[in-house]
mmCIF file of C-alpha atoms in Angstrom:
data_model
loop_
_atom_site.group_PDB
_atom_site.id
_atom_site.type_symbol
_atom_site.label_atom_id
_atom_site.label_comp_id
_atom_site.label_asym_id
_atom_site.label_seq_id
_atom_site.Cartn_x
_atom_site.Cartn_y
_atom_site.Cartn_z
ATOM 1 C CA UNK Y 1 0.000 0.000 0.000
ATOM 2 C CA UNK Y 2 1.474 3.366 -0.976
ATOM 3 C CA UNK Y 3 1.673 5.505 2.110
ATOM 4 C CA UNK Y 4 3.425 9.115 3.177
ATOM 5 C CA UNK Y 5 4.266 10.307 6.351
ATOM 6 C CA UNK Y 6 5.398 14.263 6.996
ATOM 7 C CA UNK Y 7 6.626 14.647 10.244
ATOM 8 C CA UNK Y 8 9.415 17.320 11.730
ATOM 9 C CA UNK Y 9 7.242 20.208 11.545
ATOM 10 C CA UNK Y 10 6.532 21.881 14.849
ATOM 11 C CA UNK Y 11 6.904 25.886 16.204
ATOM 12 C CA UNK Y 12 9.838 27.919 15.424
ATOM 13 C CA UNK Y 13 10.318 31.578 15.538
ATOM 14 C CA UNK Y 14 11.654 33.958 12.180
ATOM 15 C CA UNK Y 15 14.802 33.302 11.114
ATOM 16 C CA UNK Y 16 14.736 29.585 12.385
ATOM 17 C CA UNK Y 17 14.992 26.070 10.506
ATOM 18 C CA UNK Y 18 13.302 23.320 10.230
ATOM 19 C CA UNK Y 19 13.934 19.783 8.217
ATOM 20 C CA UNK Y 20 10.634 18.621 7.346
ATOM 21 C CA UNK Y 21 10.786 14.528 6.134
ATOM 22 C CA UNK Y 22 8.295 12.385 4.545
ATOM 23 C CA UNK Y 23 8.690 8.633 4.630
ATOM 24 C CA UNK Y 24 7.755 6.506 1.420
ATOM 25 C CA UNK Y 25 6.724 3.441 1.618
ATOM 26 C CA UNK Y 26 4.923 0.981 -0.423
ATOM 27 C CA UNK Y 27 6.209 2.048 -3.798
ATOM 28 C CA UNK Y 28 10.004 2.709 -5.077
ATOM 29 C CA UNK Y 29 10.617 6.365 -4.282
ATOM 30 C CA UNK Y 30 12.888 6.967 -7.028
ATOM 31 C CA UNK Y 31 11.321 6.105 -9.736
ATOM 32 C CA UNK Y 32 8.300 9.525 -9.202
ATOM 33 C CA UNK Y 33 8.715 12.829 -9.124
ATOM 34 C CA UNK Y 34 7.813 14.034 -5.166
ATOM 35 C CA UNK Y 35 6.845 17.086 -4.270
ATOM 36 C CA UNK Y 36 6.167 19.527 -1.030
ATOM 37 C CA UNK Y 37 3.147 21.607 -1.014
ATOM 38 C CA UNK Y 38 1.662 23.960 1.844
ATOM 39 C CA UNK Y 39 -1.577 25.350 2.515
ATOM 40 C CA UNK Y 40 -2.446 28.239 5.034
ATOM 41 C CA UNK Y 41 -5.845 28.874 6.375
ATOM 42 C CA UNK Y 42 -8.125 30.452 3.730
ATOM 43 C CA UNK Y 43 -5.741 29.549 0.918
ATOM 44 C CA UNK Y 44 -5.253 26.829 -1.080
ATOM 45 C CA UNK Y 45 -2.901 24.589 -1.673
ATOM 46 C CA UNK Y 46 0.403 25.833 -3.380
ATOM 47 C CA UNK Y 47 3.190 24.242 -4.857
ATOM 48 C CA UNK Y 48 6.477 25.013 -2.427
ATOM 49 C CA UNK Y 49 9.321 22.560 -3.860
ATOM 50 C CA UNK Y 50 9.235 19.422 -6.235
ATOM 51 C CA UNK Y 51 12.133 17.292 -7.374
ATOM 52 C CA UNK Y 52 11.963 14.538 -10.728
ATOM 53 C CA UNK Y 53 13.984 11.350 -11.003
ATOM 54 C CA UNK Y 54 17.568 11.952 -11.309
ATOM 55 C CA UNK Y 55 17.294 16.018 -9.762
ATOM 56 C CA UNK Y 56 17.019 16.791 -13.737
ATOM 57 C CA UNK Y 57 14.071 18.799 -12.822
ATOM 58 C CA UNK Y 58 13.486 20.940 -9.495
ATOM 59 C CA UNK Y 59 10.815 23.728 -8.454
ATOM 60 C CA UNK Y 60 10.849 26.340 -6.092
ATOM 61 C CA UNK Y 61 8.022 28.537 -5.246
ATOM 62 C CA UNK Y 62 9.719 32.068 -5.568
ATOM 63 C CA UNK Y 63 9.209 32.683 -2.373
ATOM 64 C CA UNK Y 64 11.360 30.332 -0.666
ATOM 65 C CA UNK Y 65 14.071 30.300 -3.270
ATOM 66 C CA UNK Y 66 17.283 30.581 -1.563
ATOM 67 C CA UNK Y 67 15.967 29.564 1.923
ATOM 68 C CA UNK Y 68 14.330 25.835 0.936
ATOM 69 C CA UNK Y 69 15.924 22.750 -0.526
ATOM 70 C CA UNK Y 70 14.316 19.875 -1.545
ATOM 71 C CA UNK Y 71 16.206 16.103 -1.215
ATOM 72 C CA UNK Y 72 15.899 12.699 -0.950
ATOM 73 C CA UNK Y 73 17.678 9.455 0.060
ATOM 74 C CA UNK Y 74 16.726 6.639 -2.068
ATOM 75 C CA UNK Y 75 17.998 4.123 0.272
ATOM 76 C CA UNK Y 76 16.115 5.046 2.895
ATOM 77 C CA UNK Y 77 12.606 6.282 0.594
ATOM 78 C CA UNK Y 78 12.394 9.816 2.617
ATOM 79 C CA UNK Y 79 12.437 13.177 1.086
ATOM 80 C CA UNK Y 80 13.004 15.906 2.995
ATOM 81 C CA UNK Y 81 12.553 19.601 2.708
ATOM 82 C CA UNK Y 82 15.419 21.488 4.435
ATOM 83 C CA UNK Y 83 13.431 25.581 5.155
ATOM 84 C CA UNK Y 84 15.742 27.816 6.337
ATOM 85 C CA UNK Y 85 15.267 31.544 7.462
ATOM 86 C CA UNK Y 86 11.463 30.820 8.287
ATOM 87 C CA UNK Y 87 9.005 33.896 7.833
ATOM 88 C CA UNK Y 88 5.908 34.065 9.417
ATOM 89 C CA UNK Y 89 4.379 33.493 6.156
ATOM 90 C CA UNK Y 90 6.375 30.460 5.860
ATOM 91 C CA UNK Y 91 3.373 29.135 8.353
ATOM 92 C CA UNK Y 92 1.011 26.197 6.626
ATOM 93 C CA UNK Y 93 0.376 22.639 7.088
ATOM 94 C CA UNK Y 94 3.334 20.877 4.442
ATOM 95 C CA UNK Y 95 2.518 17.956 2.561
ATOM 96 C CA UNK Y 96 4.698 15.493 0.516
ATOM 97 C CA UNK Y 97 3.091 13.684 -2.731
ATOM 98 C CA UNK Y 98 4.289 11.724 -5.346
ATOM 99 C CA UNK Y 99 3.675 12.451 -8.820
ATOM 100 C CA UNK Y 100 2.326 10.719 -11.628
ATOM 101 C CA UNK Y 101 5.123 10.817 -13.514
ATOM 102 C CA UNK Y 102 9.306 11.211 -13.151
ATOM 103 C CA UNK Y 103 8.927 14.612 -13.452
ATOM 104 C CA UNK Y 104 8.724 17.788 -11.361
ATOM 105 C CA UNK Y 105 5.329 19.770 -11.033
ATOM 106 C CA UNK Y 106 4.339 22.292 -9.186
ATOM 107 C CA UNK Y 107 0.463 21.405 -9.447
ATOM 108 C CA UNK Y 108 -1.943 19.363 -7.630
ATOM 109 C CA UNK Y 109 -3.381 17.377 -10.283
ATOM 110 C CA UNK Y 110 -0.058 16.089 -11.028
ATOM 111 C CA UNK Y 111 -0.162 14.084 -7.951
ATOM 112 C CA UNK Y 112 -2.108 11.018 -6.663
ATOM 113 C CA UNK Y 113 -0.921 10.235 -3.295
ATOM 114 C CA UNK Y 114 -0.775 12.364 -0.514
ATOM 115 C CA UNK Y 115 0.633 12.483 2.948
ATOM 116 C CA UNK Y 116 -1.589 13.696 6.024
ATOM 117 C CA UNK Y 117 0.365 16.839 6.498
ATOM 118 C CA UNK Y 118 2.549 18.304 9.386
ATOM 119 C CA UNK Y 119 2.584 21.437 11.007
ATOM 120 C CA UNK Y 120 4.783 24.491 10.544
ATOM 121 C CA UNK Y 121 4.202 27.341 12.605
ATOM 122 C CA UNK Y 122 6.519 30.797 12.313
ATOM 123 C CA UNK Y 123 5.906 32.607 15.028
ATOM 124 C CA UNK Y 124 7.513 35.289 17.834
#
């Protein structure tokens, strides 16, 4: 069964880090494109960070370019999202998903599985 599990989120004030990870199981991680999305109250779901097979093909939401990075250890099938320099805007629930295809998208419909989502809070 093909399941993913965010966890590491949790409160952190501006200017902190977090290393959000999302463990795959029940499918071969490497062979999809994952992604990270976010979603604030009243807003919906955006894009943040998405990596394809190979890193041929990343995203990042211009708004957390230079502060997020997107990885993944294949041995282990987790992704992670590294955020760095959190702004209270940063604050959302994060979710990991895998794609349809080997590729990167920023989009939802370009995904069919979804993890439950963890919390990220940005706060002083």
């Amino acid at each position: 069964q093909v399941q993913l599990v965010e966890s590491g989120g949790g409160l952190v004030q501006p200017g902190g880090s977090l290393r959000l990870s999302c463990a795959a199981s029940g499918f071969t991680l490497d062979a999809y494109g994952i992604g990270w999305f976010r979603q604030a109250p009243g807003k919906e779901r955006e894009g943040v960070s998405c990596m394809g097979v190979g890193d041929g093909n990343t995203y990042y939401v211009d708004s957390v370019k230079g502060r997020f990075t997107i990885s993944r250890d294949n041995v282990t099938n987790t992704v992670y999202l590294q955020m760095n320099s959190l702004k209270p805007e940063d604050t959302a629930v994060y979710y990991c998903a895998r794609g349809v295809s080997t590729y990167c998208s920023g989009h939802t419909a370009e995904y069919d599985y979804w993890g439950q989502g963890t919390q990220v809070t940005v706060s002083s």
